[in-house]
Every structure is written in C-alpha cells, then in structure tokens.
PDB file of C-alpha atoms in Angstrom:
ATOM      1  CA  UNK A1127      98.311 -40.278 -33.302  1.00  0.00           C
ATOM      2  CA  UNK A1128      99.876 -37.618 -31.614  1.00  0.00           C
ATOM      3  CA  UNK A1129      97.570 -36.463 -28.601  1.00  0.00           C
ATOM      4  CA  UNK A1130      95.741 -33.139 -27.698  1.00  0.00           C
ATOM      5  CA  UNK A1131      98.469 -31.477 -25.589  1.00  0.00           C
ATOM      6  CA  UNK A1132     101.327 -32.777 -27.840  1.00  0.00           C
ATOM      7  CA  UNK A1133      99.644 -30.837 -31.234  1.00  0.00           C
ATOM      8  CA  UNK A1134      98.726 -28.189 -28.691  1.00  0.00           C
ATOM      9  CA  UNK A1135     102.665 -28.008 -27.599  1.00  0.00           C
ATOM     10  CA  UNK A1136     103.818 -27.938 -31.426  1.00  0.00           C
ATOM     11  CA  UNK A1137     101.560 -25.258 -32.561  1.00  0.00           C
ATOM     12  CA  UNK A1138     102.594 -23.139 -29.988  1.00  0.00           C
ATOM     13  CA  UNK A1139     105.796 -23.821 -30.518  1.00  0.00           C
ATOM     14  CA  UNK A1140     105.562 -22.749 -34.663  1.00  0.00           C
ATOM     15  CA  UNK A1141     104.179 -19.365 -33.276  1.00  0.00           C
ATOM     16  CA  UNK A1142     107.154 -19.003 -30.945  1.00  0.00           C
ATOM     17  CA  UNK A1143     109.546 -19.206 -33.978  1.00  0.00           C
ATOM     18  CA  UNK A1144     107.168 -17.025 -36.246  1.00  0.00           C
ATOM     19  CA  UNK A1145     106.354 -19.873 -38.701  1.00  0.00           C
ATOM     20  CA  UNK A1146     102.726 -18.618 -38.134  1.00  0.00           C
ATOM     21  CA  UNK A1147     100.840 -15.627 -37.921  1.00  0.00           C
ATOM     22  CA  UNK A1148     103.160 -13.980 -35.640  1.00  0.00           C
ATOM     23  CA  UNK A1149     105.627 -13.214 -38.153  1.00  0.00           C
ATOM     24  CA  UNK A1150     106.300  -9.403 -37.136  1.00  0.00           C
ATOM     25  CA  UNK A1151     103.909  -6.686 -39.123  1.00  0.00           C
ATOM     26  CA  UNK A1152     105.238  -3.467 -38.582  1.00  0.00           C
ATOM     27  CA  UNK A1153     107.844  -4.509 -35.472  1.00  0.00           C
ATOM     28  CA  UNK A1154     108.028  -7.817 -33.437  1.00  0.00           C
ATOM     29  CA  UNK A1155     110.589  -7.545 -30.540  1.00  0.00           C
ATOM     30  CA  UNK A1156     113.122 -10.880 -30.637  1.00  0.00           C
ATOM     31  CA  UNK A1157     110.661 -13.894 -29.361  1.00  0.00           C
ATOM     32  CA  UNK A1158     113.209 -15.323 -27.206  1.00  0.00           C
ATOM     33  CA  UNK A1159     113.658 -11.903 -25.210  1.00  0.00           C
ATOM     34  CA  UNK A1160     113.272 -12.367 -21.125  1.00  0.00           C
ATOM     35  CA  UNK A1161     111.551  -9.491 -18.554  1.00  0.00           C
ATOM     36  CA  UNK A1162     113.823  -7.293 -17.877  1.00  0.00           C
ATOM     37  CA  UNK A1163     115.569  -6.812 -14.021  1.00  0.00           C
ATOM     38  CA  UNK A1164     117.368  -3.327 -12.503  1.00  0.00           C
ATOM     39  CA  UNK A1165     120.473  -5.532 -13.084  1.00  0.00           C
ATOM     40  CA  UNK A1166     119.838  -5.815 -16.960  1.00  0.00           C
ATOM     41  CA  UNK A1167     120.251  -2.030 -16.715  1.00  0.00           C
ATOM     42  CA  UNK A1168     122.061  -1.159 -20.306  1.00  0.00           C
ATOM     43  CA  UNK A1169     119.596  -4.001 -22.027  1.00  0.00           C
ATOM     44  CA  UNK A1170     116.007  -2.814 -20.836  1.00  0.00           C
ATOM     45  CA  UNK A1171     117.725   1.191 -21.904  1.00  0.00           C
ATOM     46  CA  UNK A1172     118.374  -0.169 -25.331  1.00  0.00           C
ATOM     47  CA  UNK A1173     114.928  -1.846 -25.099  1.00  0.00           C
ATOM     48  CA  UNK A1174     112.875   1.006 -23.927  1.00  0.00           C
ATOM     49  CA  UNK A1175     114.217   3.309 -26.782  1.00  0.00           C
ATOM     50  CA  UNK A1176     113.161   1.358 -29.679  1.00  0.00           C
ATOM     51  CA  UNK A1177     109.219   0.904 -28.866  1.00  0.00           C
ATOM     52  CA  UNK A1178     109.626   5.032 -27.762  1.00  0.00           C
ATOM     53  CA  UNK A1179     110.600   5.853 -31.550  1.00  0.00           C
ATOM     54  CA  UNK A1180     108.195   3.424 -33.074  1.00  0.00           C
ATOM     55  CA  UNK A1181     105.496   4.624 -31.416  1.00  0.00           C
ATOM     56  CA  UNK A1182     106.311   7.888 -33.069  1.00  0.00           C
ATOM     57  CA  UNK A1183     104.343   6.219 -36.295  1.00  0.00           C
ATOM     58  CA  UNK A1184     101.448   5.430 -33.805  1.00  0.00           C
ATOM     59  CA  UNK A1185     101.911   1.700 -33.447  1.00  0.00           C
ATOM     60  CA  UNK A1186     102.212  -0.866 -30.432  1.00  0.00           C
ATOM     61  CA  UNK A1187     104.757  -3.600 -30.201  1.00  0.00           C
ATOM     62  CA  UNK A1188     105.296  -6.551 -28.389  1.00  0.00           C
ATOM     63  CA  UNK A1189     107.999  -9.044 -27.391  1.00  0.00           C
ATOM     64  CA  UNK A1190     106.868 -13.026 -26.124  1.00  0.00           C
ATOM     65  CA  UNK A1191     108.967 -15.181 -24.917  1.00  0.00           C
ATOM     66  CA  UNK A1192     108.594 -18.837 -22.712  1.00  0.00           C
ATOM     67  CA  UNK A1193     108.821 -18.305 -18.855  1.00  0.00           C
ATOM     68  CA  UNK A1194     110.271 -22.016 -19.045  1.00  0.00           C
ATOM     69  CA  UNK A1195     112.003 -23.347 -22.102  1.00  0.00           C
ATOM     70  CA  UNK A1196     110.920 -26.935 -21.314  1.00  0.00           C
ATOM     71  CA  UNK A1197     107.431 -25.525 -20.927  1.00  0.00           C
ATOM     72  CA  UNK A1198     105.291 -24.174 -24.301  1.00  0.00           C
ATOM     73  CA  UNK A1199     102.385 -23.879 -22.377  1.00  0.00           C
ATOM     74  CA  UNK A1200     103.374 -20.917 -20.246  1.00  0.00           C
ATOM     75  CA  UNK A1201     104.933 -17.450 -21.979  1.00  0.00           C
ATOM     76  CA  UNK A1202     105.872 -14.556 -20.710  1.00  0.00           C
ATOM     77  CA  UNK A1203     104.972 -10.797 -22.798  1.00  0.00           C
ATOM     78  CA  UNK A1204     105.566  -7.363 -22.579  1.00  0.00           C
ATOM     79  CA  UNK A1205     102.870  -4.960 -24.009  1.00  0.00           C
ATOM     80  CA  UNK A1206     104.069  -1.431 -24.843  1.00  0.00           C
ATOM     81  CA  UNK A1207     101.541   0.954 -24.413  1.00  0.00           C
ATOM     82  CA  UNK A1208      99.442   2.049 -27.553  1.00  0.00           C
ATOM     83  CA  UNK A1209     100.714   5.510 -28.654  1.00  0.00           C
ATOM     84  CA  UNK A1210      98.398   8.440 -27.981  1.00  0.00           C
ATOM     85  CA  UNK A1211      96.709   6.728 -25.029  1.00  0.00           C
ATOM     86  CA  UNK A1212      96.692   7.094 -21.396  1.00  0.00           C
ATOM     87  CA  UNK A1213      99.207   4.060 -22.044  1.00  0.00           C
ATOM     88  CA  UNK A1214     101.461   5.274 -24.170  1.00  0.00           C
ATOM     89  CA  UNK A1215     105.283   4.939 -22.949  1.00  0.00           C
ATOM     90  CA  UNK A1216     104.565   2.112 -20.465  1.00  0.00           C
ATOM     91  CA  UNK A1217     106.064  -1.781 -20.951  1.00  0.00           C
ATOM     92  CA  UNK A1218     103.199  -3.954 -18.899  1.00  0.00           C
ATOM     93  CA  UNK A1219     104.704  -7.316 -18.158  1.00  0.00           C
ATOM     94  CA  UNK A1220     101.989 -10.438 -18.426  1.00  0.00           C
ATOM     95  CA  UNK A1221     101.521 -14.177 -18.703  1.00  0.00           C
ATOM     96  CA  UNK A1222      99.848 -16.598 -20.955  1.00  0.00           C
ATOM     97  CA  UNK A1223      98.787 -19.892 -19.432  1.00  0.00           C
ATOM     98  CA  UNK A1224      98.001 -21.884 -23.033  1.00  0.00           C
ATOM     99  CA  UNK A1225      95.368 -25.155 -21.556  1.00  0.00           C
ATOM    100  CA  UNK A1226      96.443 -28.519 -23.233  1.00  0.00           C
ATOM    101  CA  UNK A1227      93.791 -28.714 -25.704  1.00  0.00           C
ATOM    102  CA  UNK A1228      94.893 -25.244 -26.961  1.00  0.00           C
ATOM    103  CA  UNK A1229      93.278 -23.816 -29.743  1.00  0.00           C
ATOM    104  CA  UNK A1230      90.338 -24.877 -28.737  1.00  0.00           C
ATOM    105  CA  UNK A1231      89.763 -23.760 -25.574  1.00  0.00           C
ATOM    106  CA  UNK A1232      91.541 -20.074 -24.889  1.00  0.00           C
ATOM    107  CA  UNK A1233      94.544 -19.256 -23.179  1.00  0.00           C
ATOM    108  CA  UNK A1234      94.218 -16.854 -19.947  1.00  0.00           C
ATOM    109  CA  UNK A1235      95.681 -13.695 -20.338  1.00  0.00           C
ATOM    110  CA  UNK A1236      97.189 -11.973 -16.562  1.00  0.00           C
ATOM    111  CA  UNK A1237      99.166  -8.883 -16.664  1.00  0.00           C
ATOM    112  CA  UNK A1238     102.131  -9.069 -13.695  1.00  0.00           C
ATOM    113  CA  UNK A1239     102.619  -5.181 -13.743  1.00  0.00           C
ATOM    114  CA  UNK A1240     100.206  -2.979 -12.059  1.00  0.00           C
ATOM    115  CA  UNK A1241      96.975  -2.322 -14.369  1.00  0.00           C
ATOM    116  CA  UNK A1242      93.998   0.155 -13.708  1.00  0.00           C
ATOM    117  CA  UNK A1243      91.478  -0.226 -16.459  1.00  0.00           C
ATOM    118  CA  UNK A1244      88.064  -1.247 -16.416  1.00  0.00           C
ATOM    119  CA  UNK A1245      88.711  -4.406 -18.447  1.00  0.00           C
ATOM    120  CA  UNK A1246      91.084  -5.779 -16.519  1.00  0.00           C
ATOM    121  CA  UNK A1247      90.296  -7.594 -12.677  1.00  0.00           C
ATOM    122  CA  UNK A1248      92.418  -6.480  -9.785  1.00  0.00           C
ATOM    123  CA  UNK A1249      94.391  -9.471 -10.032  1.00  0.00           C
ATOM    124  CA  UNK A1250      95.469  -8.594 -14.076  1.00  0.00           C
ATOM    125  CA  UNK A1251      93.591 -11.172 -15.407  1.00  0.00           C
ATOM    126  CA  UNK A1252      92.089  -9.657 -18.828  1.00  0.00           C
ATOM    127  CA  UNK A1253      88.696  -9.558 -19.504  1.00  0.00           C
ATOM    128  CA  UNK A1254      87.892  -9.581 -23.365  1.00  0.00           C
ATOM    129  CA  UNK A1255      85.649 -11.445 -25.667  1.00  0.00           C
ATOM    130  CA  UNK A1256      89.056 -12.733 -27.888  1.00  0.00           C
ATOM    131  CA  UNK A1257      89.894 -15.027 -24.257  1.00  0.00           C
ATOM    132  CA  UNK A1258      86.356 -15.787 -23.827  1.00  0.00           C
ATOM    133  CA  UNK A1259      85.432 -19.515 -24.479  1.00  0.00           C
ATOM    134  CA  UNK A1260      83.511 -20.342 -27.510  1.00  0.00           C
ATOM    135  CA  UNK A1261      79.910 -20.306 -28.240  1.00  0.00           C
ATOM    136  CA  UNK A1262      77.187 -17.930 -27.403  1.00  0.00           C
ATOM    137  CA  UNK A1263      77.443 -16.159 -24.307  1.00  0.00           C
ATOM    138  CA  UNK A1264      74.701 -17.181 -21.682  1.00  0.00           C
ATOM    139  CA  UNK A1265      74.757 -12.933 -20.846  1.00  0.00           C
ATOM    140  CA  UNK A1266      73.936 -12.442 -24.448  1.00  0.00           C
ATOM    141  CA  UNK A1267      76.240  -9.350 -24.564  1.00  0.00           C
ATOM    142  CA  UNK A1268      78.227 -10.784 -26.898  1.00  0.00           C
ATOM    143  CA  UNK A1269      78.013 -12.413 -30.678  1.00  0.00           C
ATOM    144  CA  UNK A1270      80.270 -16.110 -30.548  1.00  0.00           C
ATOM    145  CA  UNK A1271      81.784 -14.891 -33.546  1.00  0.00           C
ATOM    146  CA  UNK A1272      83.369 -11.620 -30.820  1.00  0.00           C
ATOM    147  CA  UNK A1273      84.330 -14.943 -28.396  1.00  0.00           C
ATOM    148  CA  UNK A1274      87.653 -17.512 -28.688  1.00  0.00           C
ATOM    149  CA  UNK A1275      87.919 -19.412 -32.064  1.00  0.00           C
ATOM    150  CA  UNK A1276      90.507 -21.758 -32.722  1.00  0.00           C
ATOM    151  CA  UNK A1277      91.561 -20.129 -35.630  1.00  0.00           C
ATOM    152  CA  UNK A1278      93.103 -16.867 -32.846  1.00  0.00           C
ATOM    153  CA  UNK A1279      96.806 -16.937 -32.721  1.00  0.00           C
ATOM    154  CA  UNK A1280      99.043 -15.266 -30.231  1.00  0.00           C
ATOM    155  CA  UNK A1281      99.656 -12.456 -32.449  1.00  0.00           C
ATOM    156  CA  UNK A1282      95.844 -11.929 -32.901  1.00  0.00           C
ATOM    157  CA  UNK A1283      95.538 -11.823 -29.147  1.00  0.00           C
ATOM    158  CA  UNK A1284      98.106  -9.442 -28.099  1.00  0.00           C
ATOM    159  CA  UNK A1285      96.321  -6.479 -30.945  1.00  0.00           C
ATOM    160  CA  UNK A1286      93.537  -7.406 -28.843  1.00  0.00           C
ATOM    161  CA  UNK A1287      94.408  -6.501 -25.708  1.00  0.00           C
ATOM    162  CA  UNK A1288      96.488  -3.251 -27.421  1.00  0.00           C
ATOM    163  CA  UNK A1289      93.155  -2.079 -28.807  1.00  0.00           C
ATOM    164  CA  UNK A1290      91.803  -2.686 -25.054  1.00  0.00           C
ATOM    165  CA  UNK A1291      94.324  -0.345 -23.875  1.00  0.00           C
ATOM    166  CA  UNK A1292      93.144   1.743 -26.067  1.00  0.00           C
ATOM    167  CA  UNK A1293      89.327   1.796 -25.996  1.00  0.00           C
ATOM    168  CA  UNK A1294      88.024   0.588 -22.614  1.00  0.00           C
ATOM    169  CA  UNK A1295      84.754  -0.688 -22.434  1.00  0.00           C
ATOM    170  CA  UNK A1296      82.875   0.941 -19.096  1.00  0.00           C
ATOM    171  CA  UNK A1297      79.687  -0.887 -20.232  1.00  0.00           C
ATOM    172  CA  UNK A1298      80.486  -4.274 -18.633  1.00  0.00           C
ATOM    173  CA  UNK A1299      83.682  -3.977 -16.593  1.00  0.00           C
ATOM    174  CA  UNK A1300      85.769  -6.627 -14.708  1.00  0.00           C
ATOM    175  CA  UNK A1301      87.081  -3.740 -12.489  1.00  0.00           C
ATOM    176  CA  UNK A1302      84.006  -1.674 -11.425  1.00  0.00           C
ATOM    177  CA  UNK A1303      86.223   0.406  -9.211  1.00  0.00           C
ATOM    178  CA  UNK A1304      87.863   1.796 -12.413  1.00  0.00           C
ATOM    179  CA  UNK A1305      85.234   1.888 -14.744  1.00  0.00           C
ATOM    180  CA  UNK A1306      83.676   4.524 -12.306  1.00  0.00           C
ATOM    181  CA  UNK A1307      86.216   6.498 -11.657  1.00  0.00           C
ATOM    182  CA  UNK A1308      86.802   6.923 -15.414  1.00  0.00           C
ATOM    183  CA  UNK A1309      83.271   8.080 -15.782  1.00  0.00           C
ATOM    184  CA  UNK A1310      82.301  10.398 -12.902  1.00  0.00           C
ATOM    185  CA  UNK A1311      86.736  10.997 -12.066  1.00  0.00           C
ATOM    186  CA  UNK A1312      88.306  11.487 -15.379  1.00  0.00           C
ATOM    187  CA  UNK A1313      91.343  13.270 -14.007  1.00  0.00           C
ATOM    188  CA  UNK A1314      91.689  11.060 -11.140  1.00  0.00           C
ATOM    189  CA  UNK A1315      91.512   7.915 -13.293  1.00  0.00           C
ATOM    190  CA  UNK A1316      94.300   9.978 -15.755  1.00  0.00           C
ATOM    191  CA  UNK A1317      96.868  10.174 -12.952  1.00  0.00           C
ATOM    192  CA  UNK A1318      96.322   6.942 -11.728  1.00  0.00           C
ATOM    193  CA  UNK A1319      96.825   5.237 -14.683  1.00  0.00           C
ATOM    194  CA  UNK A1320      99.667   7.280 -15.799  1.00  0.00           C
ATOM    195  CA  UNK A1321     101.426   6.390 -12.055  1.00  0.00           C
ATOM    196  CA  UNK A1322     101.092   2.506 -13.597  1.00  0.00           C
ATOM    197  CA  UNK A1323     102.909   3.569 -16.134  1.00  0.00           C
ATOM    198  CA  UNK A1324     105.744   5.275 -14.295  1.00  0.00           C
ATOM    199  CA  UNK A1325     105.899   2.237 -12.311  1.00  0.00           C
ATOM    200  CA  UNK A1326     106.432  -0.188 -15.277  1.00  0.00           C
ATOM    201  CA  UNK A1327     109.545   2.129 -16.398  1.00  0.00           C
ATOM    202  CA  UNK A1328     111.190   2.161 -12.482  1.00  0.00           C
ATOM    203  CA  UNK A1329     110.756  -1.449 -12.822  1.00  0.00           C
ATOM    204  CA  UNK A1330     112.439  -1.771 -15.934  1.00  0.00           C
ATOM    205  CA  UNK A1331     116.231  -0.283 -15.043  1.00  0.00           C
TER     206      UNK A1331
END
C-alpha cells in the first residue's frame, strides 16, 4: 500500500499535468513555466502582454510550476492581479509548501513579492479560510464548510486568493497595519499598494 506522502506526491503531480481540476478555464499559463529574472528579458515581455490583454475580459490568470523538479511538494506561482482592482497589472510571485499527508491537511500559501493587504501577514503568508485546517474554528468566525477540505485542488486555491485580491476582508486581518490604513487612509493605502505593483513589473525585466 502505497503510503501517505507517496499518494500525496502523485496527486499533486496529476494537477501539475492538468489531469485534474486544473485543466485551464478561461487561460492557464504553461505549468512548467519558471519566475522570471531581468536576464529572461524578451520571455517575461512576451509574458506580461498576454495576462495585460486577457484581463481586458476581466479575468485573472495564473501560471504554477515546481521550484524543484525532484520535489512535488514545493511549487512555485505567479498571480496576475484581478482586473479592475487595486491589483490589476501586477504578477505577485508565491510558494506552495504541499505537507505529506496533502489533501488532508492544507498547503501554506506565501507570496515572495511585496504584498500590502489586510489578508496577508508581513511575511506573505496568506490568511484565508480555503488554507485554514479543517473543522470548526475555535474563533467561531468561520463555518468548517468556509475552512480546507480535501476535496480543494490547486486550481480552487489560486481563485481563492484572486478573489482575496479582490475583496479584502478588514474585519479580521492578518496585517492590522493595512487593514487600517485602508479604512481611515484610503488614498494612502491606494498608492501603496499600487507601488507593490510597480515593483512586481521592475522585477520582472
């Protein structure tokens, strides 16, 4: 009988190849694509422009890919920010860190680029009920059915954290910091999320 982390390992891998639920609705950017460096110049151009016309239609993309070939465990994404947002136009660079008994505990989600948004902690780790282990929440600010089920893909996870982007929730914030400054400093918290944004594109050529 194969063992926890070995199933764990092959269902990941399924999702990497879109044999699952990550088969692209709308657009999926190639699965095996890597983050982009200043010396991938004519690449991340080519890259850029494609989620910029999209988004004309008003959706969000993404592109996954393994930080490691020999390890399923760990992959790397790029989010591009949900049209009509504060977001829009940027591509945020994160991890997933699958655990070895994955689906049934949730992966952590940690964005490498810059954030400044209420639901995400200083560090980019994401804080949303999706990522949250199963079962009721001892806070009881959230239903289990809003918290991790095994039945989540990759795919299901990533909309997620779009639709985060896109509606943050100031009621119970991992970043304090920004969650009041989007309530009492709406233009400051504008132009300091928009400066993230800016950042992620110098990064990317």
């Amino acid at each position: 009988m194969a063992s926890d982390s070995a199933r764990a390992a092959l269902l990941l891998s399924k999702q990497l190849k879109g044999e699952g639920s990550m088969r692209a609705r709308g657009f999926l950017f190639p699965l095996s694509l890597k983050f982009q460096t200043r010396t991938d110049a004519n690449q991340s151009r080519s890259f850029h422009s494609r989620p910029k016309d999209l988004q004309k239609n008003g959706a969000s993309f993404f592109s996954a890919g393994l930080v490691d070939d020999e390890n399923p465990f760990e992959w790397q994404i790029i989010l591009t920010g949900p049209a009509s947002t504060l977001y829009e136009g940027g591509m945020f660079k994160a991890r997933l860190t699958f655990p070895k008994d994955y689906p049934y505990k949730p992966p952590v989600m940690k964005f490498v680029s810059e954030m400044w948004h209420p639901n995400i902690y200083k560090d980019g780790k994401v804080c949303i009920s999706i990522l949250h282990p199963a079962g009721d929440d001892p806070n009881a600010y959230e239903m289990a059915s809003e918290r991790w089920l095994p039945v989540h893909t990759v795919e299901s996870i990533l909309n997620s954290v779009i639709s985060l982007l896109a509606s943050p929730n100031t009621e119970s914030p991992a970043n304090v910091d920004a969650a009041k400054q989007m309530r009492e400093e709406p233009d400051n918290f504008k132009r300091r999320v928009r400066r993230t944004v800016d950042k992620t594109l110098d990064e990317a050529f």
